[in-house]
Amino acid sequence: MRITVRLSGATRRRLAEMRGQSGTLGVPMRRVSLDLLRSARRNFQAQGRKDSATGLWPKHSPTTVERRRSGQKAGGASLRILEDTGRLKASLTPSSGTTWAAVGTTVPYADDHQQGGRW
């Protein structure tokens, strides 16, 4: 899974200025990828974004709450949204190049969580 960020005109101009000063955007893009990683981790901590665009993640269904409380799943005590074993959160990895920055994961169910698919 890859998250793409669209840049505003002002941000593009600033990046172009930085590129002219450094010869490459590799270092700034690495910083952007680390910022993306921090943002994704904050989303897990807050259980979603506290903004009007996306809002907090929906609460667990009563079935999920009961299953986790009864310990039927590994790590069954957690009631945090999108966190049961912590595998997805721990798998987030920043990456970047000279013209791009991303945060991704190889966890197969990540795309379903991001796009709203069902397991």
Tab-separated table of C-alpha atoms in Angstrom:
chain	number	residue	atom	x	y	z
A	1	MET	CA	0.000	0.000	0.000
A	2	ARG	CA	1.268	3.478	-0.811
A	3	ILE	CA	-0.197	6.779	0.334
A	4	THR	CA	0.175	9.602	-2.175
A	5	VAL	CA	0.323	13.244	-1.141
A	6	ARG	CA	-0.659	16.030	-3.533
A	7	LEU	CA	1.378	19.183	-3.027
A	8	SER	CA	0.076	22.744	-3.229
A	9	GLY	CA	1.666	25.264	-5.554
A	10	ALA	CA	3.465	26.973	-2.663
A	11	THR	CA	4.883	23.654	-1.453
A	12	ARG	CA	6.017	22.753	-4.972
A	13	ARG	CA	7.754	26.121	-5.311
A	14	ARG	CA	9.491	25.671	-1.950
A	15	LEU	CA	10.659	22.187	-2.937
A	16	ALA	CA	11.955	23.545	-6.246
A	17	GLU	CA	13.842	26.224	-4.318
A	18	MET	CA	15.319	23.580	-1.993
A	19	ARG	CA	16.289	21.469	-4.988
A	20	GLY	CA	18.099	24.405	-6.532
A	21	GLN	CA	19.997	24.951	-3.306
A	22	SER	CA	20.940	21.325	-2.725
A	23	GLY	CA	21.021	19.835	-6.218
A	24	THR	CA	18.638	17.051	-5.203
A	25	LEU	CA	15.437	16.626	-3.228
A	26	GLY	CA	16.602	13.349	-1.688
A	27	VAL	CA	17.147	14.781	1.794
A	28	PRO	CA	13.922	16.849	1.893
A	29	MET	CA	11.906	13.891	0.548
A	30	ARG	CA	13.370	11.670	3.279
A	31	ARG	CA	12.185	14.230	5.838
A	32	VAL	CA	8.738	14.286	4.244
A	33	SER	CA	8.550	10.471	4.428
A	34	LEU	CA	9.411	10.604	8.145
A	35	ASP	CA	6.699	13.250	8.640
A	36	LEU	CA	4.224	10.951	6.871
A	37	LEU	CA	5.240	8.105	9.189
A	38	ARG	CA	4.724	10.299	12.277
A	39	SER	CA	1.321	11.335	10.945
A	40	ALA	CA	0.251	7.719	10.369
A	41	ARG	CA	1.372	6.759	13.881
A	42	ARG	CA	-0.576	9.710	15.318
A	43	ASN	CA	-3.647	8.434	13.464
A	44	PHE	CA	-3.298	5.088	15.209
A	45	GLN	CA	-2.852	6.788	18.575
A	46	ALA	CA	-5.898	9.038	18.069
A	47	GLN	CA	-7.838	6.190	16.401
A	48	GLY	CA	-8.384	8.288	13.306
A	49	ARG	CA	-8.002	11.894	12.281
A	50	LYS	CA	-9.688	14.583	14.287
A	51	ASP	CA	-10.623	16.705	11.294
A	52	SER	CA	-13.684	17.309	9.191
A	53	ALA	CA	-12.306	15.573	6.093
A	54	THR	CA	-12.180	12.026	7.453
A	55	GLY	CA	-13.071	12.092	11.133
A	56	LEU	CA	-12.404	9.414	13.704
A	57	TRP	CA	-12.546	5.779	12.680
A	58	PRO	CA	-15.879	4.009	13.332
A	59	LYS	CA	-16.198	2.217	16.665
A	60	HIS	CA	-15.984	-1.583	16.863
A	61	SER	CA	-19.116	-3.613	16.391
A	62	PRO	CA	-20.527	-5.291	19.544
A	63	THR	CA	-19.336	-8.657	18.151
A	64	THR	CA	-15.737	-7.429	17.829
A	65	VAL	CA	-15.796	-5.938	21.327
A	66	GLU	CA	-17.075	-9.202	22.820
A	67	ARG	CA	-14.585	-11.321	20.861
A	68	ARG	CA	-11.656	-9.200	21.986
A	69	ARG	CA	-12.787	-9.044	25.608
A	70	SER	CA	-13.239	-12.798	25.745
A	71	GLY	CA	-9.735	-13.284	24.348
A	72	GLN	CA	-10.825	-15.284	21.314
A	73	LYS	CA	-8.246	-13.469	19.197
A	74	ALA	CA	-4.509	-13.245	19.858
A	75	GLY	CA	-3.894	-10.152	21.987
A	76	GLY	CA	-7.590	-10.204	22.835
A	77	ALA	CA	-7.558	-7.403	25.407
A	78	SER	CA	-7.095	-4.524	22.947
A	79	LEU	CA	-10.137	-2.473	22.015
A	80	ARG	CA	-8.240	0.120	19.972
A	81	ILE	CA	-9.483	0.645	16.413
A	82	LEU	CA	-7.289	-1.121	13.814
A	83	GLU	CA	-5.058	-2.467	16.582
A	84	ASP	CA	-5.282	-6.006	17.831
A	85	THR	CA	-1.802	-7.479	17.640
A	86	GLY	CA	-0.062	-4.247	16.571
A	87	ARG	CA	1.265	-5.871	13.389
A	88	LEU	CA	-0.089	-3.238	10.974
A	89	LYS	CA	1.094	-0.257	13.013
A	90	ALA	CA	4.540	-1.783	13.529
A	91	SER	CA	4.911	-2.545	9.809
A	92	LEU	CA	4.676	1.067	8.612
A	93	THR	CA	7.881	2.000	6.804
A	94	PRO	CA	8.952	5.333	5.294
A	95	SER	CA	10.529	5.413	1.832
A	96	SER	CA	11.601	8.183	-0.502
A	97	GLY	CA	13.472	9.098	-3.646
A	98	THR	CA	14.645	12.322	-5.198
A	99	THR	CA	11.122	13.347	-6.256
A	100	TRP	CA	8.743	11.374	-4.020
A	101	ALA	CA	8.001	10.377	-0.419
A	102	ALA	CA	5.737	7.645	0.937
A	103	VAL	CA	4.898	5.481	3.900
A	104	GLY	CA	3.861	1.911	3.222
A	105	THR	CA	3.459	-1.595	4.545
A	106	THR	CA	3.571	-5.169	3.276
A	107	VAL	CA	0.737	-6.305	5.557
A	108	PRO	CA	-1.822	-7.792	3.145
A	109	TYR	CA	-4.939	-6.427	4.872
A	110	ALA	CA	-3.660	-2.815	5.056
A	111	ASP	CA	-5.336	-1.804	1.791
A	112	ASP	CA	-8.708	-3.095	3.030
A	113	HIS	CA	-8.368	-0.973	6.157
A	114	GLN	CA	-7.283	2.095	4.179
A	115	GLN	CA	-9.937	1.757	1.456
A	116	GLY	CA	-12.751	0.389	3.607
A	117	GLY	CA	-12.763	-3.224	2.397
A	118	ARG	CA	-14.159	-6.073	4.449
A	119	TRP	CA	-12.365	-9.059	5.962
